[in-house]
Each structure stands twice: as C-alpha cells, then as structure tokens.
Tab-separated table of C-alpha atoms and ligand atoms in Angstrom:
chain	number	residue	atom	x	y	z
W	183	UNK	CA	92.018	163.069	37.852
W	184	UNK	CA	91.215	164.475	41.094
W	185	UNK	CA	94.021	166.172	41.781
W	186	UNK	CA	95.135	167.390	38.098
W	187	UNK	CA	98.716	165.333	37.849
W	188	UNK	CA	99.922	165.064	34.256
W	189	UNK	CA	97.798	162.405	32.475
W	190	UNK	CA	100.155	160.151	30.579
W	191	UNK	CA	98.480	158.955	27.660
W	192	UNK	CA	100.500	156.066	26.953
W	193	UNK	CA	102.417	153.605	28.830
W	194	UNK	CA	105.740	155.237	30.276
W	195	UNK	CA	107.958	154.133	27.621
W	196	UNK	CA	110.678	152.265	30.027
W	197	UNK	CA	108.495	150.024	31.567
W	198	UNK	CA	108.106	147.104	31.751
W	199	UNK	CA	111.594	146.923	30.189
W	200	UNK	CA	113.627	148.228	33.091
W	201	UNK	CA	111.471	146.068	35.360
W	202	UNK	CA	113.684	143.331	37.130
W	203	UNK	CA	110.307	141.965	37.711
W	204	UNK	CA	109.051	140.992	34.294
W	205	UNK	CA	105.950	138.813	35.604
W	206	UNK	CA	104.511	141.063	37.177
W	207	UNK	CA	101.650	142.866	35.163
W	208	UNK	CA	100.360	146.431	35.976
W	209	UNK	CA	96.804	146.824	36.087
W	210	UNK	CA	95.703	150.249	33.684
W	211	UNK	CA	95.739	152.418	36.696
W	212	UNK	CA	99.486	151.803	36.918
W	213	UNK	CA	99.694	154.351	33.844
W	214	UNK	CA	97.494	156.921	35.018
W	215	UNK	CA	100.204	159.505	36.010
W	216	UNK	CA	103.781	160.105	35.968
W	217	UNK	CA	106.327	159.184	38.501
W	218	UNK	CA	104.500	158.514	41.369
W	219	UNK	CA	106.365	160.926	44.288
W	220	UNK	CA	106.498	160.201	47.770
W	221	UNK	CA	109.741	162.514	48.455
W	222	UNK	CA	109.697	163.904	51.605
W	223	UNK	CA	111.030	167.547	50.555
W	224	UNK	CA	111.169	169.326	48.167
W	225	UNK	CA	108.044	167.168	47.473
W	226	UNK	CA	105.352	166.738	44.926
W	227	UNK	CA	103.821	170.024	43.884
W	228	UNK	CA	100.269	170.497	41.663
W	229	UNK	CA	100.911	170.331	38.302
W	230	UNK	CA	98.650	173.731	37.994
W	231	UNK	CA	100.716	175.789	39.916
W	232	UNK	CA	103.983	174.432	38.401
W	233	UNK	CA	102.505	174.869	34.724
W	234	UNK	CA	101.020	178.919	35.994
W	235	UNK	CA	104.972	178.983	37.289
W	236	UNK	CA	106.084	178.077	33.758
W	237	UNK	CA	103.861	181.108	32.116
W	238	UNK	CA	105.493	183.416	34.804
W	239	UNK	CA	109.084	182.605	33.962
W	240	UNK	CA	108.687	182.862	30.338
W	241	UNK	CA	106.442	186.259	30.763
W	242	UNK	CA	104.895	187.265	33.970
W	243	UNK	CA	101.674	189.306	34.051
W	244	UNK	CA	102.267	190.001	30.027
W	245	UNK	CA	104.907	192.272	31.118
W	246	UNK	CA	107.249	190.469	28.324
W	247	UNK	CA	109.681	189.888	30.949
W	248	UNK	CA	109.921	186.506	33.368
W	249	UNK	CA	109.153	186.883	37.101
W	250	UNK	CA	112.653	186.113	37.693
W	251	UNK	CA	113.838	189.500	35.863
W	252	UNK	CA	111.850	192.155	37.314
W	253	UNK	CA	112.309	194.521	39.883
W	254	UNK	CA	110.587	193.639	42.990
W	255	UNK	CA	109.463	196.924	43.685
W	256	UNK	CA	107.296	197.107	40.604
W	257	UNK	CA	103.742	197.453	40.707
W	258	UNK	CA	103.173	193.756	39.072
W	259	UNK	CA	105.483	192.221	41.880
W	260	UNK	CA	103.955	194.249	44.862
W	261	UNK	CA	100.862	192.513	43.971
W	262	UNK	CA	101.661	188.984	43.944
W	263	UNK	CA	103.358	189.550	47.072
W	264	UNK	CA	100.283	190.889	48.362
W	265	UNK	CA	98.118	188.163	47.322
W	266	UNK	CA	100.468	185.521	48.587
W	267	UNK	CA	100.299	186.695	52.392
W	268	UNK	CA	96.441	187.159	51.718
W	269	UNK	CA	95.825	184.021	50.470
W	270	UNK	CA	97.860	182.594	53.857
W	271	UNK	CA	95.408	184.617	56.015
W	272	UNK	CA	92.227	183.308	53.994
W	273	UNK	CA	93.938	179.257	53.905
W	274	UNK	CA	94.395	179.800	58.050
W	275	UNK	CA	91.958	182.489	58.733
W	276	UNK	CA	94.682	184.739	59.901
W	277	UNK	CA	93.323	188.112	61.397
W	278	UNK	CA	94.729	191.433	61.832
W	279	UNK	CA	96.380	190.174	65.325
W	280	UNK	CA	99.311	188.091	63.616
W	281	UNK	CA	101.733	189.791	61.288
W	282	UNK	CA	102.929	187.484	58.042
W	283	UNK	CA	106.894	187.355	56.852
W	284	UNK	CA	108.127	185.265	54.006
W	285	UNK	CA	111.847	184.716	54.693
W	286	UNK	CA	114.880	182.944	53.426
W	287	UNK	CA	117.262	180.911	55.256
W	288	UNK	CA	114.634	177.686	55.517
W	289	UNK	CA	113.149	176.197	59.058
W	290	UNK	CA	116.944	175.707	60.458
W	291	UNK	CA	117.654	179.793	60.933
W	292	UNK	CA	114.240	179.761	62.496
W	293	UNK	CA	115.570	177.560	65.328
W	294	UNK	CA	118.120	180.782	66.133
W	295	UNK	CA	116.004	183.415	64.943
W	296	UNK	CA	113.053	182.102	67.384
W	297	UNK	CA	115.185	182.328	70.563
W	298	UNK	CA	116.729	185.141	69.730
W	299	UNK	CA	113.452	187.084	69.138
W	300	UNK	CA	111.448	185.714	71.702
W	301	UNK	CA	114.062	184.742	74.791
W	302	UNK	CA	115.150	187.478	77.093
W	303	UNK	CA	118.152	187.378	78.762
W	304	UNK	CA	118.996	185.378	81.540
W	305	UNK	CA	115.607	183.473	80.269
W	306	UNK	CA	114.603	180.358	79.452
W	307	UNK	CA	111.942	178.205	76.857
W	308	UNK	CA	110.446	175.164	77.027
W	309	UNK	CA	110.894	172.698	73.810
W	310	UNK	CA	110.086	168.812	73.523
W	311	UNK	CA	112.319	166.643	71.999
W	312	UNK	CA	110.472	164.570	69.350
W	313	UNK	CA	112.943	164.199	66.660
W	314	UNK	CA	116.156	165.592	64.501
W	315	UNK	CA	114.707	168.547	63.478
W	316	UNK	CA	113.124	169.115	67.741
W	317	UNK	CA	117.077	168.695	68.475
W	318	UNK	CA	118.235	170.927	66.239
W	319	UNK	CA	115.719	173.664	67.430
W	320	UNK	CA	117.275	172.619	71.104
W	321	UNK	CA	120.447	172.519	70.369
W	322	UNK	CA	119.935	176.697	68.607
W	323	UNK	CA	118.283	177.670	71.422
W	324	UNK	CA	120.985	176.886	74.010
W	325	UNK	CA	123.297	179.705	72.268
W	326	UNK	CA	120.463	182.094	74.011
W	327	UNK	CA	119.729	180.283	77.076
W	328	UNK	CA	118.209	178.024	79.577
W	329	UNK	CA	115.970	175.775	77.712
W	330	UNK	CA	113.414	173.533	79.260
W	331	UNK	CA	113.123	169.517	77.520
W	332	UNK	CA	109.607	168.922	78.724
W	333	UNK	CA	108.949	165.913	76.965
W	334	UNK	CA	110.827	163.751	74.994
W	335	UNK	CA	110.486	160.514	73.117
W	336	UNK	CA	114.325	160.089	72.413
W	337	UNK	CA	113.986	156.775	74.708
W	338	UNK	CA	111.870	154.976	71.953
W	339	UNK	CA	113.826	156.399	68.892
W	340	UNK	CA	111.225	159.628	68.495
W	341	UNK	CA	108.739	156.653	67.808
W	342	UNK	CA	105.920	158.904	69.579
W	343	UNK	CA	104.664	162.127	70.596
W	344	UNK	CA	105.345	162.381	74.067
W	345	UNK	CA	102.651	163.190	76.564
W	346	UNK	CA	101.708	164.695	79.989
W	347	UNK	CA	104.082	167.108	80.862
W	348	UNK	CA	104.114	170.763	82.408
W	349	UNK	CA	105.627	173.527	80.584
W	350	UNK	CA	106.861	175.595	83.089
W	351	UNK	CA	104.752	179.098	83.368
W	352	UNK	CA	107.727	181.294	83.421
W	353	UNK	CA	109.064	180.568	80.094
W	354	UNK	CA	109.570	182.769	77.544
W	355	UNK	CA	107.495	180.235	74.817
W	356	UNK	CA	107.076	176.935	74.564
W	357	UNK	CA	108.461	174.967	71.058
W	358	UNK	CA	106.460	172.006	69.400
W	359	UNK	CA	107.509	170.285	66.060
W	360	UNK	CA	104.065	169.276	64.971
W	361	UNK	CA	105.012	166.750	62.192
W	362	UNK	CA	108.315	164.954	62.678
W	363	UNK	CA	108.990	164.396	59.140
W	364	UNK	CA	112.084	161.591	59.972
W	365	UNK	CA	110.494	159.597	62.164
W	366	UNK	CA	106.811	159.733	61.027
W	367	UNK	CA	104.860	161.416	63.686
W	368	UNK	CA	102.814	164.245	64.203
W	369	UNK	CA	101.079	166.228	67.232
W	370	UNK	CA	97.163	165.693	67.214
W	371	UNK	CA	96.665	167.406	70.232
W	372	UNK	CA	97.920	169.957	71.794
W	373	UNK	CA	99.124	170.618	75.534
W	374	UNK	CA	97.907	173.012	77.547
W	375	UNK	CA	99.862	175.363	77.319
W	376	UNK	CA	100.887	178.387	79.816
W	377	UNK	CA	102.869	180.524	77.834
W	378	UNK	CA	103.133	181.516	74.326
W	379	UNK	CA	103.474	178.555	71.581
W	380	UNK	CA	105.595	178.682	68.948
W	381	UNK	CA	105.275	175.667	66.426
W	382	UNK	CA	107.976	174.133	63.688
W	383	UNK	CA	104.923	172.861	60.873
W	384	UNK	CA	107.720	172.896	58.009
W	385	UNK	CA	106.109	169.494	56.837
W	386	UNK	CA	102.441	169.662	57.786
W	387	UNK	CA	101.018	173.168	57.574
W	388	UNK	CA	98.220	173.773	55.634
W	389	UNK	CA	97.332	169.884	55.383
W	390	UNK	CA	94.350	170.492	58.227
W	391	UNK	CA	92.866	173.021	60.019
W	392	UNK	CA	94.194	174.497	63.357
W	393	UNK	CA	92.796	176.311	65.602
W	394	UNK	CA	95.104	179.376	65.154
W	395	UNK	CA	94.103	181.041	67.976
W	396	UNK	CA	96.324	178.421	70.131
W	397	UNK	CA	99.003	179.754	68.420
W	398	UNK	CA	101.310	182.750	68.958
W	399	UNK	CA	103.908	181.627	66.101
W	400	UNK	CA	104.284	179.304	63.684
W	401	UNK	CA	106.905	178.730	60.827
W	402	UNK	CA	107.383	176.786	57.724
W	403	UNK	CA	110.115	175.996	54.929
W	404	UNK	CA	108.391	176.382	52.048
W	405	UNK	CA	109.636	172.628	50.237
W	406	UNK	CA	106.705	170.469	51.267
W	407	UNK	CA	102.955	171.592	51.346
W	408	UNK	CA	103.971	174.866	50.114
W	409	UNK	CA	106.189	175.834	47.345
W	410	UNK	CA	109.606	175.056	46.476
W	411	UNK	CA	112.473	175.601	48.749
W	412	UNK	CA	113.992	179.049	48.890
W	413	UNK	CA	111.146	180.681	51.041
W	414	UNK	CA	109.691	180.286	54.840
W	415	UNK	CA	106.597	181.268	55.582
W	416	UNK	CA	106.427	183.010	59.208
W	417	UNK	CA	103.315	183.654	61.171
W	418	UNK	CA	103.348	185.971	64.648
W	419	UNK	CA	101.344	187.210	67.114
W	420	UNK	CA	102.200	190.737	66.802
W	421	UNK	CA	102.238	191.377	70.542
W	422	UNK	CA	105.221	188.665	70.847
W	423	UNK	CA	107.659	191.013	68.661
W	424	UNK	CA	110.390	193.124	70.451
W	425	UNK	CA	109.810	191.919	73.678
W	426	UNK	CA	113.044	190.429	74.393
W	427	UNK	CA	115.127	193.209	74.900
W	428	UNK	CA	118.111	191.764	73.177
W	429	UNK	CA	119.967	193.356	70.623
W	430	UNK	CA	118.806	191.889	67.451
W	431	UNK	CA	121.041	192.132	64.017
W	432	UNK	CA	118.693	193.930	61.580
W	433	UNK	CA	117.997	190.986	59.242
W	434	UNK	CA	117.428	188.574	61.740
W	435	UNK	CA	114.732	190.950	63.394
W	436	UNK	CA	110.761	189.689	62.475
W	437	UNK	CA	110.202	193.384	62.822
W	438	UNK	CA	112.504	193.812	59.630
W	439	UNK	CA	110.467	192.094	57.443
W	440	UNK	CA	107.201	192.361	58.888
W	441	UNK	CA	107.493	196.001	58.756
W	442	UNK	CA	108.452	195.946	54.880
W	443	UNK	CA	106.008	193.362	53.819
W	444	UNK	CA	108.734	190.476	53.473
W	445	UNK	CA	110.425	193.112	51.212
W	446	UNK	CA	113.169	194.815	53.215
W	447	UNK	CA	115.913	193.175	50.866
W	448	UNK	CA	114.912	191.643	47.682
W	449	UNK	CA	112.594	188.152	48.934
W	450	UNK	CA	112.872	184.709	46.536
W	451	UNK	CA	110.613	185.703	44.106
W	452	UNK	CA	110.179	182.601	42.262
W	453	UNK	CA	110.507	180.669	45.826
W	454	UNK	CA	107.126	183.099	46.913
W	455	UNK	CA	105.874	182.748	43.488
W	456	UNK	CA	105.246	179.001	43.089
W	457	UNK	CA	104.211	179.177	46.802
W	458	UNK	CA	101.453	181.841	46.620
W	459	UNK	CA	100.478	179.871	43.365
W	460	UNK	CA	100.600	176.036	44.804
W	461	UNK	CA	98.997	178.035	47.920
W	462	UNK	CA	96.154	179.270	45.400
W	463	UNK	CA	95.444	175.994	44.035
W	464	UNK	CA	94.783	174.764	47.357
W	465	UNK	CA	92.367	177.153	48.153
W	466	UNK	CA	90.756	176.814	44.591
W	467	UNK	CA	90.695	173.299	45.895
W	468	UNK	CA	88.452	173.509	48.880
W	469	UNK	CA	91.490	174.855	51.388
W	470	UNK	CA	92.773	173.039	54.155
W	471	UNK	CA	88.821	171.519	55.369
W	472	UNK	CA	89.194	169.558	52.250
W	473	UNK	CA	93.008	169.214	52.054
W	474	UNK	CA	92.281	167.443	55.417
W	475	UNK	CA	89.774	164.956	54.371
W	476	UNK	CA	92.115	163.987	51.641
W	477	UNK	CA	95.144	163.598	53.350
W	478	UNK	CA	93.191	161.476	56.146
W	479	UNK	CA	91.519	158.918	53.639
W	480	UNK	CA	95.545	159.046	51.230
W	481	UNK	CA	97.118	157.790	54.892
W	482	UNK	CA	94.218	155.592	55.736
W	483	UNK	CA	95.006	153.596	52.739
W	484	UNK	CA	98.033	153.392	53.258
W	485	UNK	CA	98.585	152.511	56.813
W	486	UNK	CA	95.957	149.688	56.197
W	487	UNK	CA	97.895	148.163	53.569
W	488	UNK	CA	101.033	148.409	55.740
W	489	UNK	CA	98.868	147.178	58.993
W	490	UNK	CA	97.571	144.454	56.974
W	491	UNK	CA	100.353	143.027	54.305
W	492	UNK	CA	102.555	140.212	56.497
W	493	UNK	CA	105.628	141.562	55.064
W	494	UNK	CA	105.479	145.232	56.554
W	495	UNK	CA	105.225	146.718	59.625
W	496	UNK	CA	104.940	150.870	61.134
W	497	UNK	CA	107.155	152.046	63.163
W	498	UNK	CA	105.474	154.526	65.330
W	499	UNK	CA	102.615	154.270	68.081
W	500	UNK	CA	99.559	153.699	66.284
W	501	UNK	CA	97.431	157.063	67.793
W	502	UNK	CA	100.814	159.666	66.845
W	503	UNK	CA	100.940	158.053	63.614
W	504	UNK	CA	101.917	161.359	60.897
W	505	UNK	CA	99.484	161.685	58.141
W	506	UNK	CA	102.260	163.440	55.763
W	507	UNK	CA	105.242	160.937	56.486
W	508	UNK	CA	104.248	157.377	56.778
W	509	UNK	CA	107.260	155.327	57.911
W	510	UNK	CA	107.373	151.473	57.841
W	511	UNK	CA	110.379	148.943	57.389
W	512	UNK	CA	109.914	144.920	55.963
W	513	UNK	CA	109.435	142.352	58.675
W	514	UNK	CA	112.473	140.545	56.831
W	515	UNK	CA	114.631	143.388	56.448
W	516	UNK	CA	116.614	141.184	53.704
W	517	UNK	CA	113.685	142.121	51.248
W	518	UNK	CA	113.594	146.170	51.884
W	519	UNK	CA	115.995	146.447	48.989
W	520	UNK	CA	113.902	144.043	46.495
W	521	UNK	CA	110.791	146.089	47.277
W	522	UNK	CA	112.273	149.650	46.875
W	523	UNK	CA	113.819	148.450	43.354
W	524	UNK	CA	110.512	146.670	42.375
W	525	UNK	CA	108.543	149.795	43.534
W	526	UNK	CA	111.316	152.456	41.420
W	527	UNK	CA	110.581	149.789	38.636
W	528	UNK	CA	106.901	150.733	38.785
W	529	UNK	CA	107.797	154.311	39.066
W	530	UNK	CA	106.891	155.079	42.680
W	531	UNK	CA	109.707	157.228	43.492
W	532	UNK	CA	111.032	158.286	46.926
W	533	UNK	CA	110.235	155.932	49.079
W	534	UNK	CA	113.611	155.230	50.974
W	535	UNK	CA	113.219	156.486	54.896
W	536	UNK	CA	115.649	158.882	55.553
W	537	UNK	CA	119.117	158.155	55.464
W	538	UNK	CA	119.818	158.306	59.531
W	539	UNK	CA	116.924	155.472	60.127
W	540	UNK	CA	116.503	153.205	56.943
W	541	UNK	CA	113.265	151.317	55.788
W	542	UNK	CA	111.121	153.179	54.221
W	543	UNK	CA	108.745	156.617	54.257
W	544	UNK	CA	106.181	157.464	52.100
W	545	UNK	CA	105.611	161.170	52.250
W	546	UNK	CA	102.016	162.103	51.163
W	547	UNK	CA	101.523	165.911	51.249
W	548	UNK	CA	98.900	167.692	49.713
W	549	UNK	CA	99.568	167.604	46.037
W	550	UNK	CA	99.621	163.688	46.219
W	551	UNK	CA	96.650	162.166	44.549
W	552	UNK	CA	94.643	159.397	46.559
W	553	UNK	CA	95.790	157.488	42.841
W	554	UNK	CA	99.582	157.554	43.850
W	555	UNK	CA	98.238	156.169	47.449
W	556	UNK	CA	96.235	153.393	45.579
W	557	UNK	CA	99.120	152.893	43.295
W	558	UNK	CA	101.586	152.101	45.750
W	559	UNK	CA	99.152	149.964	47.609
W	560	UNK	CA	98.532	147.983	44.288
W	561	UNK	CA	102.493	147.299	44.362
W	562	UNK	CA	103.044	146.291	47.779
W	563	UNK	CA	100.177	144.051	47.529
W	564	UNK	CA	101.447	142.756	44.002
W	565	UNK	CA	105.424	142.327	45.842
W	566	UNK	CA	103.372	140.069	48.823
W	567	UNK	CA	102.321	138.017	45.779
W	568	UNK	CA	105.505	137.298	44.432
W	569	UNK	CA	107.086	136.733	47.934
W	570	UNK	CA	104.212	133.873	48.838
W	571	UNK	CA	104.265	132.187	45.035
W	572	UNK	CA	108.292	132.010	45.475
W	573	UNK	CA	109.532	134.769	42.871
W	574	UNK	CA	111.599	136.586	45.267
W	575	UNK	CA	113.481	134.741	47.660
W	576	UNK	CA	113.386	135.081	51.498
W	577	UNK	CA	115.165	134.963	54.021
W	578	UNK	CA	115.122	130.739	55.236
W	579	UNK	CA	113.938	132.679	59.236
W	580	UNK	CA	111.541	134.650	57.804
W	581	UNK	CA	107.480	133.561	57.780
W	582	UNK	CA	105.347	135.568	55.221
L	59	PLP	C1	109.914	169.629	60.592
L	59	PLP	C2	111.123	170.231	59.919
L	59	PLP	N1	111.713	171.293	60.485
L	59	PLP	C3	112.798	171.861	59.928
L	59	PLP	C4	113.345	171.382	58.757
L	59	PLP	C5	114.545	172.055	58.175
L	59	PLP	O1	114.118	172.810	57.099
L	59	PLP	P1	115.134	173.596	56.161
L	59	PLP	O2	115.817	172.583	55.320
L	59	PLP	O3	114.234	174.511	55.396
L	59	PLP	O4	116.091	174.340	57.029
L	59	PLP	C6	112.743	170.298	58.126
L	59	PLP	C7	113.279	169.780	56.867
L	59	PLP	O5	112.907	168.763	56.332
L	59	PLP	C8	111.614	169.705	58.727
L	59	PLP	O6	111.014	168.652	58.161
C-alpha cells in the first residue's frame, strides 16, 4: 500500500450484509483498507504515526510512563518538542527569520489573536471574504478595528477565489484563507501584496510547497494535514511581533509562547505529539514536493469522475477548484441521499458536504491513499450503473 493504511485481510465482516444494494458486487480492491475517510476534520491520519502514538501512550521513550503522564519539563518531553518545530522548519524550509508557536485554542482564537497582535490602534487590515471561516476572521477583527473586504466571492455563494483587487498599502496585514474547506476552494496564486500577509492554511498546509518567503504569518489547527485537534501550529516573521503597541493579555501574546518554546503553560502534549509524529511521516514520505504530486493526481481522479459521471456535478469555478475539499452535489438532487447510503454501505465514510450547504465533499488530505480516491470513483461509477439499468429510481424530470 502506498500510503501504509491498515491492510484488512479479509472482507469487512458487515458487508455486503448491511448493503441496501445487494447487486452490486465489489471488485477485490473494495477490501483493500478500512473505512475509507473523506472527513473533512479531524480527518484521516497515517496509520504509522497513529500506531508510534499508541507506543507513546502506553510508554513513551521507555520511560515506563505514557506521554500523557509526564512532566513537560522533562528532558524526554523537551525533546520531542524540539523535534516537532524542527521538523516544521525542514517540511517548509523555515529559517531563523520566522519564530514557531504551537498553541491551543484552534484556528478560531487566531482570528482575535491575529488582530490583536498585528493591528495598531486606530488601524486597519485588509481580509477577503471567501467563505465561513474568511467571515469569521472578519467578523474577529472588527473588535480591533477598521478592516478592509478587498475581495469577496459572497455574491456566488464563496463558489470562487476572488480576483484583482488592491490591498490598500497602509494596512496593518493583509488576511487570505488559502483553502476554504466549506465551500471547496483554494488560493493558487497569490496577490501582490503591499503589506505583510498573514494566511488561515488550517486545511491545506503542508499539502504543497509555498514559497514561504511571501509569507509573514501563517496558522493552522492541527485536525487536518497535521495531527489531531488540540494544537495550532503558528508561523511568524519575527520582525511582525510587538509592533502594535496595544496592550496584549499575556497568553494571548505570540511573544509568550515564542519566547518559551510553545511551553510557557503546559502545551497539548499528545495534540503536539501525534502532530510532530504524522508531521514525521510526511517527511519520511518525500515532504510536501511529494505530498503535492499526490494530492494533485488523488483530486485529478476525482474531479474527472465527477466532471465526467452524468449524475454529478462541482460546484466551484473549475481553475479555484480545492485539491483537499472536493465539493459536488447530484444533478437530481432526489438521489444525493441514495448515493451517500450506497457509498456508507461500501464503507466510504464522510462524504456529506457540510451541514450549512448540503451535497456532498470529499476531503482528501494527505494521509488519504490514491486507493480511497480510486475506491470512491469505483462506487460512483458502479451507483451511475444502477441508475441507467433502473435499480434506483429517479426522479420522472431527471435525464441520466
Ligand atoms: C480554513 C479553516 N479555518 C479555521 C477553522 C476553524 O478551526 P478550529 O476549529 O480549529 O477553530 C477551520 C475548521 O475547519 C478551517 O477549515
């Protein structure tokens, strides 16, 4: 297996029984792994790092003791810790310039902590509105100040990435969400940009390689490419810190935690465990460079099925399509329900969009094997089968 997911030896022992399709027949493949995940977060995770995360709770670093019952400050901790923000600099090529924070709290508190860090006051930032997670960044940042909506694609249901605007050169930073993991998009080019760029990749760092240099900060929530949730991963320019001139509450200072290597209070150690070791996997793997040529040819498989089966359509612009969330609904929207049982039938789990838009979003981050891609394929190509030769009913409007 390429990507070392749990080989089932045998069938999975509930199917085909709990199938409510009993003629259709899996090819072998369809017992290759186990539940196939497409959750958009918390989200698939290598099996490696989750097994290595098993040793560590039962007895970390043959100390007799789990991870999860040791001091922090001991020697065996302080070097995990260590390696984790290393292996983040080698993954991203992160030089002496930016500083490295694991935090708690998830993406959300960045959307005050950001402002509050970075906006004077009196000042103002410049965000674009590209989805829920854009708005909620917006709607943190007005506590602080003026802020700027240089683009937005809120006309079109945050079915794009909107382009050619001007950030405005005297604000404080300018906010991006790179991957809008709702509505399926993601930014594959950047804007010039005047000022310094801070960038929400919660659901697509470390799937390719950026061009860090671009960027003055960028944050994370660990529960997608990363680890489990419980830890954020924050990455900053170090000449952006206390330049605000605001009166910052001690814990929701970078310079707290930057200045006590993420260990100020005590961090998530289990949160920054499975990270740094899901983190190490990937870099065992070939890092992002290689991360990236799987993720393109996992979404080019998919978005050809969907592009080519009658029944389904995308939902986003073609060129801003995301490479991590791939959201498409059923032409005949009477059938969205059939398909999502037939696919949880064939254990391909996850798949409903998210609840505020509906049809359906396959999320494939980087511990998704190209044979969970193929897999669903197989079954949306098996469910057009059964639609044209009559087994499931449409609707009497609908062509296929
Ligand atoms: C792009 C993006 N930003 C922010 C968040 C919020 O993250 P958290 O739940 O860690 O606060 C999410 C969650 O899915 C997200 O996808």
């Amino acid at each position: 297996m390429l990507f070392n997911q749990g080989t089932f030896k045998k069938p999975i022992p509930s199917y085909p029984q709990q199938s409510n399709f009993p003629n259709f027949v899996p090819t072998k493949r369809f017992y290759m792994t186990k539940v196939h995940n497409f959750y958009a977060g918390p989200a698939i995770l290598p099996q490696e790092a989750i097994d290595e995360a098993i040793d560590g709770l039962k007895n970390f670093k043959n100390m007799n003791l789990s991870v999860v019952e040791i001091s922090h400050r001991t020697p065996e901790w302080e070097e995990t810790m260590e390696q984790a923000e290393q292996t983040v600099r080698d993954l991203f090529n992160v030089g002496s310039e930016y500083a490295i924070a694991f935090m708690q709290g998830g993406a959300s508190t960045q959307f005050t902590l950001v402002p509050l860090n970075f906006m004077p006051e009196g000042g103002k930032a410049a965000y674009t509105k590209t989805g829920t997670w854009a708005s909620n960044a917006i709607k943190e940042a007005k506590f602080y100040g003026q802020v700027d909506v240089v683009g937005s694609s809120e006309d079109k249901n945050f079915s794009y990435i909107p382009k050619g605007y001007t950030i405005p050169s005297d604000a404080a930073y300018f906010h991006i969400t790179t991957n809008n993991t709702i509505f399926g998009t993601q930014v594959h080019e950047l804007p010039n940009c005047p000022v310094p760029l801070v960038a929400d990749m919660s659901s697509d760092i470390f799937s390719r390689p950026i061009d860090l240099k671009k960027y003055d900060m960028i944050y994370a929530g660990a529960q997608k490419n990363m680890g489990p949730a419980g830890a954020t991963l924050v990455i900053i320019k170090k000449d952006l810190l206390g330049k605000s001139g605001r009166k910052i509450p001690t814990m929701f200072d970078y310079k707290t935690h930057i200045d006590k290597q993420s260990m100020f209070n005590t961090p998530p150690v289990f949160a920054i465990y499975l990270s740094y070791l899901t983190l190490k996997w990937l870099k065992k793997t070939g890092g992002v460079e290689a991360a990236y040529e799987r993720n393109k040819a996992k979404s080019a498989a998919l978005y050809a099925e969907i592009d080519r089966n009658p029944l389904f359509e995308g939902t986003t612009t073609v060129e801003d399509r995301s490479m991590m969330n791939l959201n498409f609904i059923m032409k005949d929207k009477s059938l969205e329900g059939k398909f999502l049982e037939f696919a949880k039938a064939n254990h391909c789990v996850g798949l409903e969009g998210h609840r505020s838009i509906g049809g359906f979003r396959a999320s494939l981050y980087n511990a998704l094997p190209l044979s969970s891609v193929q897999f669903l394929v197989d079954v949306m190509k098996e469910f057009e089968k059964m639609v044209k030769s009559g087994k499931v009913q449409v609707a009497s409007n609908a062509t296929v």
